[in-house]
XYZ file of C-alpha atoms in Angstrom:
737
model
C 33.278 48.340 -42.737
C 30.467 50.821 -42.243
C 27.917 48.054 -42.810
C 29.550 45.936 -40.107
C 29.610 48.862 -37.647
C 25.987 49.631 -38.443
C 24.966 45.998 -37.774
C 26.910 45.984 -34.490
C 25.281 49.225 -33.412
C 21.868 47.807 -34.215
C 22.548 44.738 -32.062
C 23.670 46.948 -29.161
C 20.572 49.118 -29.492
C 18.274 46.054 -29.575
C 20.036 44.631 -26.483
C 19.600 47.910 -24.603
C 15.917 48.017 -25.542
C 15.362 44.430 -24.276
C 17.201 45.236 -21.026
C 15.102 48.360 -20.545
C 11.887 46.389 -21.090
C 12.993 43.773 -18.533
C 13.776 46.489 -15.970
C 10.394 48.098 -16.553
C 8.684 44.737 -16.035
C 10.575 44.129 -12.773
C 9.634 47.593 -11.503
C 6.022 47.072 -12.596
C 5.763 43.731 -10.808
C 7.308 45.016 -7.565
C 5.167 48.161 -7.481
C 1.854 46.759 -8.734
C 1.377 43.123 -7.657
C -2.372 43.583 -7.459
C -2.491 44.492 -11.158
C -0.436 41.424 -12.004
C -2.767 39.194 -9.982
C -5.767 40.706 -11.705
C -4.364 39.928 -15.138
C -3.755 36.329 -14.107
C -7.347 36.024 -12.872
C -8.567 37.355 -16.185
C -6.391 34.857 -18.026
C -7.753 32.015 -15.919
C -11.309 33.060 -16.698
C -10.360 33.005 -20.374
C -9.389 29.344 -19.951
C -5.646 29.653 -20.580
C -4.292 29.054 -17.071
C -1.638 26.580 -18.247
C 0.011 29.296 -20.342
C 0.208 31.784 -17.460
C 3.321 31.951 -15.279
C 3.596 34.245 -12.254
C 6.593 36.549 -12.589
C 9.274 36.534 -9.884
C 9.638 34.435 -6.727
C 6.708 33.706 -4.423
C 6.403 36.326 -1.660
C 3.843 35.608 1.043
C 1.511 38.547 1.543
C 2.721 40.224 -1.638
C 1.949 38.086 -4.663
C 0.591 35.138 -2.668
C -2.141 35.472 -0.007
C -4.049 33.062 2.192
C -6.425 31.289 2.088
C -5.894 30.694 -1.645
C -2.115 30.833 -1.924
C 0.807 29.804 0.283
C 4.497 29.893 -0.701
C 6.702 26.855 -0.295
C 8.833 27.270 2.809
C 10.731 25.458 5.555
C 9.773 28.024 8.202
C 6.214 29.140 8.935
C 5.655 32.829 9.623
C 3.906 31.979 12.916
C 6.010 31.646 16.051
C 6.991 28.017 16.683
C 5.546 28.007 20.210
C 2.115 28.914 18.773
C 2.072 26.176 16.129
C 0.296 22.877 16.851
C 2.383 19.901 15.779
C 0.112 18.290 13.209
C 0.601 14.565 12.601
C -1.316 12.804 9.856
C -1.619 9.103 9.010
C -2.170 8.304 5.328
C -3.012 4.676 4.495
C -2.918 3.563 0.851
C -4.773 1.015 -1.305
C -7.763 -1.314 -0.798
C -9.536 -1.148 2.540
C -10.464 -4.616 3.781
C -12.547 -5.501 6.821
C -9.377 -6.811 8.485
C -7.613 -3.499 7.879
C -10.607 -1.682 9.352
C -10.253 -3.657 12.584
C -6.611 -2.574 12.917
C -7.483 1.063 12.168
C -10.294 1.065 14.725
C -7.879 -0.251 17.327
C -5.238 2.403 16.639
C -7.803 5.217 16.373
C -10.163 3.973 19.052
C -12.862 6.175 20.522
C -11.021 7.003 23.736
C -8.062 8.560 21.941
C -8.513 12.304 21.668
C -6.606 15.386 20.681
C -5.989 18.101 23.304
C -9.200 19.895 22.204
C -11.243 16.836 23.236
C -12.031 15.659 19.693
C -11.170 12.172 18.355
C -7.942 11.610 16.448
C -8.279 10.904 12.738
C -6.537 9.533 9.637
C -6.879 9.598 5.844
C -7.570 6.540 3.702
C -6.409 6.764 0.066
C -8.657 4.185 -1.539
C -8.346 1.944 -4.578
C -11.241 -0.235 -5.674
C -9.727 -3.729 -5.470
C -10.429 -5.520 -2.158
C -12.186 -2.484 -0.669
C -15.095 -3.199 1.679
C -17.116 -0.034 1.111
C -19.464 -0.786 3.995
C -16.524 -0.885 6.416
C -15.110 2.178 4.658
C -18.325 4.100 5.331
C -18.220 3.051 8.981
C -14.695 4.446 9.316
C -15.839 7.691 7.684
C -18.553 7.975 10.299
C -15.868 7.257 12.905
C -14.069 10.417 11.727
C -11.709 9.163 9.002
C -11.204 11.129 5.793
C -11.769 9.211 2.545
C -9.636 10.200 -0.452
C -8.914 8.843 -3.941
C -5.955 6.659 -4.943
C -7.380 5.525 -8.339
C -9.466 2.502 -9.299
C -6.884 0.128 -10.769
C -3.656 1.334 -9.092
C -1.871 1.361 -12.432
C 0.541 4.122 -13.462
C -1.410 7.019 -14.997
C 0.565 8.828 -17.690
C -1.932 11.379 -19.045
C -4.488 13.804 -17.720
C -7.332 11.862 -19.303
C -6.252 8.668 -17.560
C -6.198 10.566 -14.273
C -9.647 12.017 -14.989
C -11.160 8.615 -15.728
C -9.760 6.965 -12.601
C -10.345 9.903 -10.260
C -13.990 10.329 -11.288
C -14.719 6.597 -11.131
C -13.196 5.964 -7.703
C -14.687 9.111 -6.178
C -18.061 7.913 -7.437
C -17.418 4.486 -5.881
C -16.619 6.041 -2.514
C -19.633 8.351 -2.566
C -22.110 5.792 -3.899
C -20.991 2.719 -1.980
C -20.028 4.340 1.312
C -22.946 6.783 1.386
C -21.093 10.065 1.888
C -21.384 13.558 0.441
C -19.227 14.012 -2.713
C -18.039 17.372 -1.365
C -16.205 15.479 1.381
C -13.867 13.695 -1.084
C -11.215 16.318 -1.890
C -7.838 14.534 -1.779
C -5.821 12.623 -4.411
C -2.707 10.455 -4.304
C -1.178 8.998 -7.467
C -0.627 5.226 -7.658
C 2.964 4.397 -6.624
C 3.474 8.177 -6.141
C 4.053 8.560 -9.897
C 2.427 11.815 -10.979
C 1.259 12.705 -14.485
C 2.709 16.193 -13.977
C 0.955 19.327 -15.161
C -1.803 17.393 -16.928
C -2.697 15.682 -13.652
C -2.854 18.893 -11.625
C -4.969 20.666 -14.225
C -7.471 17.798 -14.155
C -7.544 17.626 -10.339
C -8.288 21.327 -10.084
C -10.977 21.075 -12.754
C -12.629 18.168 -10.875
C -12.739 20.151 -7.630
C -10.016 18.365 -5.667
C -8.444 20.520 -2.942
C -5.065 18.853 -2.629
C -2.600 16.371 -4.107
C -0.188 14.335 -1.963
C 1.932 12.518 -4.554
C 5.235 14.422 -4.820
C 8.079 13.423 -2.526
C 10.681 15.380 -0.591
C 13.606 13.301 0.717
C 15.792 14.271 3.674
C 19.451 13.257 3.503
C 19.821 12.921 7.288
C 17.940 13.273 10.555
C 17.557 16.866 11.865
C 16.946 18.160 8.330
C 13.676 20.083 8.080
C 10.642 19.066 6.048
C 8.834 21.591 3.801
C 5.383 22.869 4.718
C 2.382 22.180 2.446
C 1.945 24.896 -0.185
C -0.082 25.796 -3.264
C 1.182 25.238 -6.799
C 0.789 28.893 -7.780
C 4.550 28.937 -8.395
C 4.918 25.291 -9.446
C 7.023 22.608 -7.683
C 10.259 24.217 -6.439
C 12.211 21.121 -5.309
C 14.100 18.334 -7.018
C 11.776 15.946 -8.811
C 12.598 12.565 -7.256
C 9.863 10.639 -9.079
C 8.915 12.134 -12.496
C 6.818 13.852 -13.607
C 6.525 16.980 -11.473
C 4.570 20.096 -12.485
C 6.393 22.970 -14.170
C 3.389 25.237 -14.662
C 1.068 27.265 -12.474
C -1.945 25.635 -10.872
C -3.408 28.375 -8.720
C -5.042 27.348 -5.463
C -4.252 23.602 -5.708
C -2.500 22.498 -2.521
C 0.472 20.149 -2.638
C 1.346 18.204 0.509
C 4.953 16.988 0.088
C 5.266 13.310 1.004
C 7.864 13.627 3.756
C 10.532 10.956 4.061
C 11.252 8.668 7.004
C 14.776 7.910 8.191
C 15.220 4.266 9.127
C 15.892 3.366 12.752
C 19.650 3.358 12.074
C 19.505 6.784 10.331
C 21.212 5.254 7.282
C 18.595 5.447 4.526
C 15.446 7.401 3.679
C 12.076 6.057 2.588
C 8.781 7.742 1.771
C 6.606 4.961 3.210
C 6.838 3.715 6.789
C 6.952 0.181 5.384
C 9.506 1.041 2.680
C 12.807 1.435 4.543
C 15.637 -0.981 3.764
C 16.593 -1.380 7.427
C 13.402 -2.786 8.866
C 12.838 -3.041 12.620
C 13.000 -6.545 14.057
C 11.158 -6.087 17.355
C 8.806 -3.770 19.221
C 11.607 -1.602 20.609
C 13.207 -0.978 17.219
C 9.835 -0.290 15.572
C 8.825 2.121 18.369
C 12.140 3.997 18.179
C 11.867 4.170 14.388
C 8.477 5.896 14.649
C 9.284 8.177 17.565
C 12.744 9.292 16.314
C 11.125 10.645 13.167
C 8.268 12.245 15.102
C 10.550 13.920 17.669
C 12.910 15.183 14.990
C 10.034 17.125 13.452
C 8.417 18.059 16.791
C 11.594 19.734 18.021
C 12.326 21.073 14.535
C 10.276 23.387 12.324
C 6.875 21.913 13.348
C 5.805 21.283 9.727
C 2.942 18.748 9.504
C 4.502 15.286 9.704
C 3.007 12.338 7.866
C 3.183 8.603 8.438
C 2.498 7.356 4.915
C 2.049 3.617 4.875
C 0.309 0.465 3.712
C -1.838 -1.562 6.071
C 0.290 -4.695 5.580
C 3.002 -3.222 7.853
C 0.563 -3.515 10.752
C 0.116 -7.254 10.152
C 3.422 -7.786 11.930
C 2.356 -7.902 15.611
C 5.517 -6.117 16.781
C 4.850 -3.231 14.377
C 1.210 -2.957 15.430
C 2.137 -2.847 19.105
C 4.856 -0.270 18.467
C 2.505 1.992 16.506
C -0.136 1.668 19.218
C 2.413 2.739 21.854
C 3.708 5.575 19.675
C 0.256 7.096 19.143
C -0.353 6.857 22.883
C 2.881 8.714 23.647
C 2.394 11.371 20.949
C -0.926 12.276 22.557
C 0.799 12.927 25.885
C 1.897 16.256 24.393
C -0.688 19.011 24.808
C 0.371 20.621 21.518
C 0.197 17.532 19.249
C -2.859 16.978 17.063
C -3.375 13.794 15.041
C -5.559 15.017 12.197
C -6.473 13.873 8.688
C -4.870 15.574 5.675
C -7.997 17.580 4.880
C -7.917 19.127 8.353
C -4.214 19.911 7.959
C -5.046 21.881 4.806
C -7.833 23.712 6.660
C -5.303 24.888 9.257
C -2.881 25.931 6.496
C -5.612 28.112 4.988
C -6.309 29.761 8.326
C -3.339 29.384 10.704
C -4.634 29.431 14.264
C -2.475 29.709 17.384
C -2.609 26.960 19.995
C -4.243 29.285 22.493
C -7.238 29.678 20.136
C -7.308 26.170 18.676
C -10.361 25.041 20.682
C -12.477 27.511 18.688
C -10.967 26.571 15.304
C -14.162 25.390 13.578
C -12.697 22.799 11.120
C -11.184 20.896 14.064
C -14.281 20.871 16.221
C -16.035 17.526 16.471
C -19.522 16.093 16.444
C -19.987 15.056 20.046
C -23.157 13.346 18.891
C -21.115 10.568 17.280
C -19.204 10.038 20.515
C -22.406 9.734 22.537
C -23.869 7.367 19.938
C -20.822 5.087 20.097
C -21.185 5.041 23.878
C -24.885 4.096 23.430
C -26.138 7.365 24.947
C -28.722 7.648 22.190
C -30.902 10.349 23.744
C -27.900 12.612 24.297
C -26.672 11.864 20.778
C -30.107 12.830 19.446
C -29.923 16.200 21.196
C -26.435 16.880 19.824
C -27.427 15.902 16.273
C -30.390 18.277 16.553
C -28.006 21.003 17.641
C -25.739 20.278 14.658
C -28.702 20.440 12.259
C -29.640 23.861 13.606
C -26.144 25.075 12.660
C -25.931 23.280 9.273
C -29.510 22.570 8.139
C -28.416 21.448 4.659
C -25.991 18.676 5.704
C -27.449 15.276 4.808
C -25.132 13.343 7.149
C -26.557 15.107 10.208
C -30.097 14.006 9.318
C -28.899 10.492 8.544
C -27.104 10.260 11.894
C -30.150 11.547 13.760
C -32.317 8.994 11.932
C -30.080 6.227 13.268
C -30.413 7.631 16.791
C -34.204 7.624 16.378
C -34.019 3.973 15.267
C -32.071 3.055 18.391
C -34.704 4.869 20.468
C -37.441 3.053 18.506
C -38.983 6.297 17.266
C -39.436 4.922 13.793
C -41.710 7.613 12.330
C -39.127 10.271 13.229
C -36.390 8.079 11.761
C -38.399 7.773 8.541
C -38.766 11.547 8.357
C -35.064 12.318 8.959
C -33.723 9.687 6.588
C -36.124 11.009 3.952
C -34.694 14.495 4.454
C -31.155 13.118 4.094
C -32.159 11.475 0.798
C -33.682 14.739 -0.393
C -30.386 16.544 0.300
C -28.208 13.777 -1.164
C -29.955 11.199 -3.386
C -26.747 9.105 -3.452
C -26.632 8.552 0.312
C -27.117 4.777 0.425
C -27.006 4.726 4.246
C -29.994 7.076 4.349
C -31.973 4.650 2.158
C -30.927 1.807 4.482
C -32.096 3.730 7.548
C -35.368 4.714 5.945
C -35.911 1.078 4.939
C -35.171 0.022 8.533
C -37.662 2.527 9.926
C -40.355 1.396 7.490
C -39.658 -2.280 8.242
C -40.185 -1.742 11.964
C -43.487 -0.034 11.170
C -44.374 -3.162 9.156
C -44.570 -1.147 5.934
C -42.793 -3.903 4.074
C -43.469 -2.889 0.472
C -42.233 0.666 1.045
C -39.223 -0.665 2.954
C -38.406 -3.039 0.102
C -38.478 -0.180 -2.412
C -36.091 1.906 -0.271
C -33.673 -0.961 0.210
C -33.632 -1.781 -3.498
C -32.652 1.811 -4.273
C -30.026 1.688 -1.526
C -28.551 -1.501 -2.969
C -28.458 0.022 -6.448
C -26.148 2.642 -4.922
C -24.197 0.184 -2.774
C -24.567 -3.415 -3.879
C -21.984 -4.763 -1.420
C -23.791 -3.826 1.799
C -24.586 -7.206 3.386
C -26.762 -5.628 6.121
C -28.985 -4.068 3.499
C -29.180 -7.355 1.592
C -30.255 -9.171 4.758
C -32.982 -6.651 5.556
C -34.239 -6.796 1.965
C -34.497 -10.581 2.245
C -36.520 -10.143 5.430
C -38.846 -7.671 3.723
C -39.442 -10.064 0.860
C -40.081 -12.901 3.294
C -42.635 -10.806 5.204
C -44.379 -9.849 1.970
C -44.497 -13.505 0.917
C -45.900 -14.383 4.318
C -48.622 -11.757 4.044
C -49.554 -12.903 0.550
C -49.723 -16.517 1.749
C -52.001 -15.533 4.598
C -54.190 -13.627 2.180
C -54.488 -16.678 -0.044
C -55.556 -18.681 3.018
C -58.421 -16.265 3.611
C -57.023 -14.030 6.338
C -59.479 -11.316 7.197
C -57.210 -8.325 7.219
C -53.960 -8.000 5.245
C -52.008 -4.808 4.457
C -48.398 -5.046 3.342
C -47.783 -1.324 3.506
C -48.981 -0.732 7.064
C -48.936 -2.381 10.478
C -52.434 -3.757 9.988
C -51.528 -7.418 9.556
C -53.743 -9.811 11.466
C -52.593 -13.272 12.531
C -53.527 -16.143 10.293
C -55.593 -19.067 11.377
C -54.059 -22.383 12.307
C -55.133 -25.875 11.405
C -58.264 -26.784 13.306
C -59.397 -23.181 13.796
C -62.627 -21.913 12.229
C -61.640 -19.374 9.539
C -64.969 -17.601 9.972
C -64.190 -16.554 13.528
C -65.505 -13.084 14.481
C -62.837 -10.572 13.511
C -63.985 -7.835 15.907
C -64.027 -9.952 19.030
C -61.369 -8.959 21.566
C -59.058 -11.409 23.251
C -58.658 -15.129 22.413
C -61.073 -16.735 19.971
C -62.518 -20.127 20.962
C -64.063 -22.182 18.153
C -64.986 -25.758 17.334
C -63.103 -27.707 14.707
C -64.685 -30.071 12.243
C -61.727 -32.375 12.819
C -61.639 -32.201 16.589
C -64.107 -31.709 19.385
C -61.536 -29.988 21.545
C -61.324 -26.212 21.829
C -58.145 -24.474 20.655
C -57.025 -21.094 21.989
C -55.794 -18.716 19.272
C -53.749 -15.694 20.437
C -54.581 -12.537 18.522
C -51.473 -10.576 19.532
C -48.678 -9.661 17.144
C -46.485 -12.360 15.669
C -43.361 -12.933 17.784
C -39.846 -13.483 16.468
C -36.265 -12.979 17.547
C -33.169 -11.890 15.657
C -29.475 -11.524 16.471
C -26.346 -9.742 15.351
C -22.861 -9.244 16.744
C -20.048 -6.765 17.268
C -16.421 -7.561 18.011
C -17.179 -8.032 21.714
C -20.932 -8.579 22.047
C -23.750 -10.765 20.715
C -27.124 -9.008 20.734
C -30.381 -10.984 20.670
C -33.592 -9.060 20.021
C -36.988 -10.544 20.952
C -39.711 -8.624 19.126
C -42.451 -8.331 21.757
C -44.035 -4.971 22.517
C -44.991 -3.451 25.878
C -43.370 -6.059 28.091
C -43.603 -5.303 31.799
C -40.466 -5.785 33.877
C -42.194 -8.142 36.304
C -43.408 -10.285 33.375
C -39.913 -10.845 31.919
C -37.552 -13.505 33.271
C -34.199 -14.025 31.537
C -31.482 -16.396 32.701
C -28.018 -16.050 31.122
C -25.507 -18.866 31.647
C -22.061 -19.534 30.230
C -23.377 -21.244 27.099
C -27.169 -20.931 27.244
C -29.923 -18.351 27.454
C -33.437 -18.936 28.806
C -36.254 -16.452 28.191
C -39.773 -16.476 29.597
C -42.126 -13.550 28.899
C -45.792 -13.259 29.791
C -47.641 -11.934 26.738
C -50.515 -9.414 26.866
C -52.831 -12.302 25.939
C -51.988 -14.017 29.220
C -49.962 -16.811 27.592
C -46.233 -17.416 28.037
C -43.542 -17.038 25.405
C -40.419 -19.107 26.102
C -37.132 -19.338 24.251
C -34.269 -21.717 25.068
C -30.924 -21.263 23.280
C -27.789 -23.426 23.487
C -25.152 -20.950 22.363
C -22.459 -21.756 19.803
C -19.757 -20.186 21.986
C -19.230 -19.238 25.607
C -20.261 -15.864 27.040
C -19.528 -14.028 30.289
C -22.811 -13.944 32.281
C -21.527 -11.412 34.804
C -20.798 -8.916 31.990
C -24.000 -9.629 30.059
C -27.319 -7.832 30.478
C -30.766 -7.330 29.034
C -32.915 -4.277 28.429
C -36.692 -3.998 28.125
C -37.838 -1.460 25.520
C -41.252 -0.400 24.275
C -41.168 -2.618 21.183
C -38.650 -5.327 22.053
C -36.455 -7.010 24.641
C -32.736 -6.704 23.908
C -30.275 -9.238 25.381
C -26.574 -8.302 25.240
C -24.133 -11.185 25.715
C -20.474 -10.455 26.366
C -18.278 -12.770 24.282
C -15.788 -14.837 26.274
C -13.465 -14.826 23.270
C -13.112 -12.197 20.558
C -14.117 -14.499 17.714
C -16.765 -14.015 15.062
C -19.764 -16.281 15.532
C -20.946 -17.956 12.342
C -24.155 -19.075 14.055
C -26.018 -18.290 17.232
C -26.638 -21.868 18.373
C -24.403 -24.897 18.654
C -24.387 -27.338 15.729
C -27.014 -30.073 15.946
C -29.213 -28.312 18.495
C -32.574 -26.617 18.129
C -34.244 -23.687 19.785
C -37.054 -24.959 21.973
C -39.701 -22.322 21.338
C -43.179 -22.590 22.777
C -46.150 -20.300 22.702
C -49.599 -21.015 24.179
C -51.156 -24.256 22.898
C -50.963 -23.514 19.187
C -48.809 -25.869 17.042
C -45.652 -24.047 15.840
C -45.562 -25.693 12.450
C -46.852 -28.622 10.534
C -43.365 -29.604 9.425
C -41.318 -32.346 11.117
C -39.624 -31.395 14.364
C -36.180 -31.679 12.751
C -37.040 -28.779 10.422
C -37.874 -26.331 13.218
C -34.337 -25.398 14.215
C -33.732 -21.652 14.499
C -37.295 -20.712 13.508
C -38.849 -17.627 14.953
C -42.121 -17.949 16.885
C -45.206 -16.768 15.064
C -48.944 -17.098 15.386
C -48.910 -17.971 11.685
C -48.143 -21.441 10.430
C -45.980 -19.779 7.771
C -42.666 -19.168 9.618
C -39.432 -17.691 8.305
C -35.964 -18.930 9.210
C -33.995 -15.688 9.432
C -30.742 -17.465 10.284
C -31.129 -19.379 7.018
C -31.708 -16.103 5.159
C -28.414 -14.714 6.481
C -26.617 -18.004 5.757
C -27.885 -18.009 2.169
C -26.605 -14.484 1.570
C -23.210 -15.366 3.020
C -23.083 -18.507 0.860
C -23.961 -16.514 -2.272
C -21.118 -14.088 -1.595
C -18.709 -16.953 -0.844
C -19.682 -18.861 -3.995
C -19.222 -15.841 -6.253
C -16.941 -16.885 -9.110
C -13.752 -14.814 -9.156
C -11.457 -14.597 -12.142
C -7.920 -13.501 -12.948
C -6.124 -11.387 -10.332
C -9.170 -11.389 -8.052
C -9.148 -15.191 -7.853
C -5.396 -15.296 -7.264
C -5.490 -12.656 -4.539
C -8.462 -14.368 -2.947
C -6.373 -17.572 -2.806
C -3.464 -15.717 -1.169
C -5.833 -14.143 1.361
C -7.263 -17.561 2.204
C -3.791 -19.079 2.632
C -2.800 -16.200 4.907
C -6.050 -16.275 6.895
C -5.937 -20.043 7.435
C -2.183 -20.254 7.981
C -0.215 -20.698 11.188
C 1.769 -17.865 12.772
C 4.929 -19.146 11.051
C 3.161 -19.227 7.685
C 1.991 -15.653 8.144
C 5.463 -14.484 9.196
C 7.001 -16.226 6.197
C 4.565 -14.573 3.791
C 5.124 -11.116 5.303
C 8.920 -11.394 5.426
C 9.332 -12.816 1.928
C 6.964 -10.262 0.373
C 8.597 -7.247 2.043
C 12.260 -8.208 1.637
C 11.873 -9.277 -1.994
C 10.087 -6.104 -3.026
C 6.919 -8.061 -3.741
C 8.590 -10.565 -6.087
C 8.571 -13.586 -3.732
C 5.764 -14.996 -1.596
C 6.768 -17.984 0.528
C 4.881 -19.921 3.203
C 7.976 -21.776 4.466
C 9.410 -20.023 7.535
C 12.410 -22.384 7.721
C 13.300 -21.381 4.182
C 13.073 -17.590 4.625
C 13.457 -17.088 8.373
C 17.249 -17.045 8.644
C 18.486 -14.949 5.716
C 17.213 -11.978 3.795
C 14.978 -12.916 0.861
C 16.506 -11.850 -2.441
C 14.627 -9.947 -5.123
C 13.583 -12.262 -7.976
C 11.919 -10.267 -10.773
C 10.003 -12.137 -13.504
C 11.929 -13.369 -16.539
C 12.816 -10.591 -18.923
C 12.416 -7.857 -16.271
C 14.969 -5.949 -14.193
C 14.438 -4.738 -10.617
C 15.355 -1.090 -10.001
C 14.924 1.314 -7.076
C 14.260 5.035 -7.297
C 17.304 7.175 -6.704
C 17.035 9.468 -3.687
């Protein structure tokens, strides 16, 4: 009996000791949070962060302090009337050129937040189908670029996350020409997280935030949680496993807020994922705005429209979203920002009254002026930005482009070189330096720059085209040299015109003006212009076709240009006293009253307003030729039928730049695709070439079947809902909410 009593007493004593220790720990934590934080910091430095758990609940200002820690909450400590309603758009997956056109329309230049800066969005990028050139253009338009993996497959371990995150971030940086420090966001494929392993890897790789974990509202009027750091793990129900259970200090988590469908019956995390889909513009508009207003008049937590670009392919959806963005911006306290900028505000909450001076939300007005073709003003603003941040490569690269537009090519060469020095992976800086060197006729140096640029971004068609031109110019110079030209230099602008048939090759090289000689084959005198070789080039935007005639120092009174609905006539008196004429029968119609031309120091630029918003595949109509004349020198020794689209030159070695561009396009088109790439390319072609009914059928069948059916027959799928048809041996399931 005594033994039993002794054992019982021992158990009681041990229990009392444990309770006393727990009480001491609670008192210690409440009285000395700084000491507890210090021990955690020491543990982190020792490399054992995953084993450290913060004791007790998160208390803002006590054991969690901004800018490095923020507790999960449904109510911000700042007064609601002082909080800007932040709205972010997060688009997932591959970024095609077609998607870019839709994004540019929704986030067009004229749309601005109340502080006067452009609205923005975040693109979570996967590798497949991504046009990195267009992606870089959107970045320069103000979009944030973030990582969504390379393959879009489910990543189950930290090492899988590491491999995909590093590879796709490198793709974005290398192929879009941006600073790696700008890529700080991650979203897991299909919103399936790898849990604690994923967050540990993201923090190690320097990512600022993750936006993969979902929070689902059960009804409208229910509040959304604010973004928070994972210092105290994920505190909500884990809707899509796996969620983190450990501490990941300083890593921000942006909960993927849910949408309520337009009937307020079901929730969905993606705009395009709700069961009850809108059928017209009114329903789509109400769907978007009901969710926005619910949050706007609620707790003012940042509200996200998480979506895939395909939803915008439905014209009614696109129109509704366009209208919704317009109406959101009518509020003077609504800011459409990218996710990175939302996190910046979370780190340093700033009241609406002071928001105009909140540095992370200020904008580069230089980009706005550049887009509006005010290049001199843009140059001044870029210079101002460089004075504030002298180590930012993008500022130098932007200013280099402004110098190019102003035809100050030596300055452009200097600035792009500085950008390369600051960021050797900036492919756009190599492109701009190559452009500046090309215009100075330093073709070999330009070629070297472009080759490096293409090694960083081998999908940039503009860079490929310019490289082809450089190689053609070098070939031309070498050909002239082999014909005995008196003065050839590939690296500088000192390239003299070659001699033509019937011209004495021993003509005096120092004589000014035209050279008159006698030919052994003809008794007639031939006038040989000694001015620079003349050529023209063209490119296009969505609304304009721009023709550039490369003649320097043209006087206004010596230039006569006539623009008609489907033709352009150019006549310019050259410094040699001869006339240069160019006659073009255009492939498509233009609007003469909205077209113009501009005389610059090194060229004449003709801007033609497109009558229709179509992409021109060629400048001139099929079967026609450009009638190009210059002085009395034969243009070429080839048959007349071979002179279509050739650029005028004092050399008998001419280059067909239109053919160069066509060859590059053909090479890209003829590239052999295999496996999924070939199949998806086929689907894209069917969709692109299809009628409106075909497109509607493909969209409806794909959405309603959960991606298991793709039909082109509208009569077959137009009346009833398309049923889910999973592959044999597989079962279709939905996530429980």
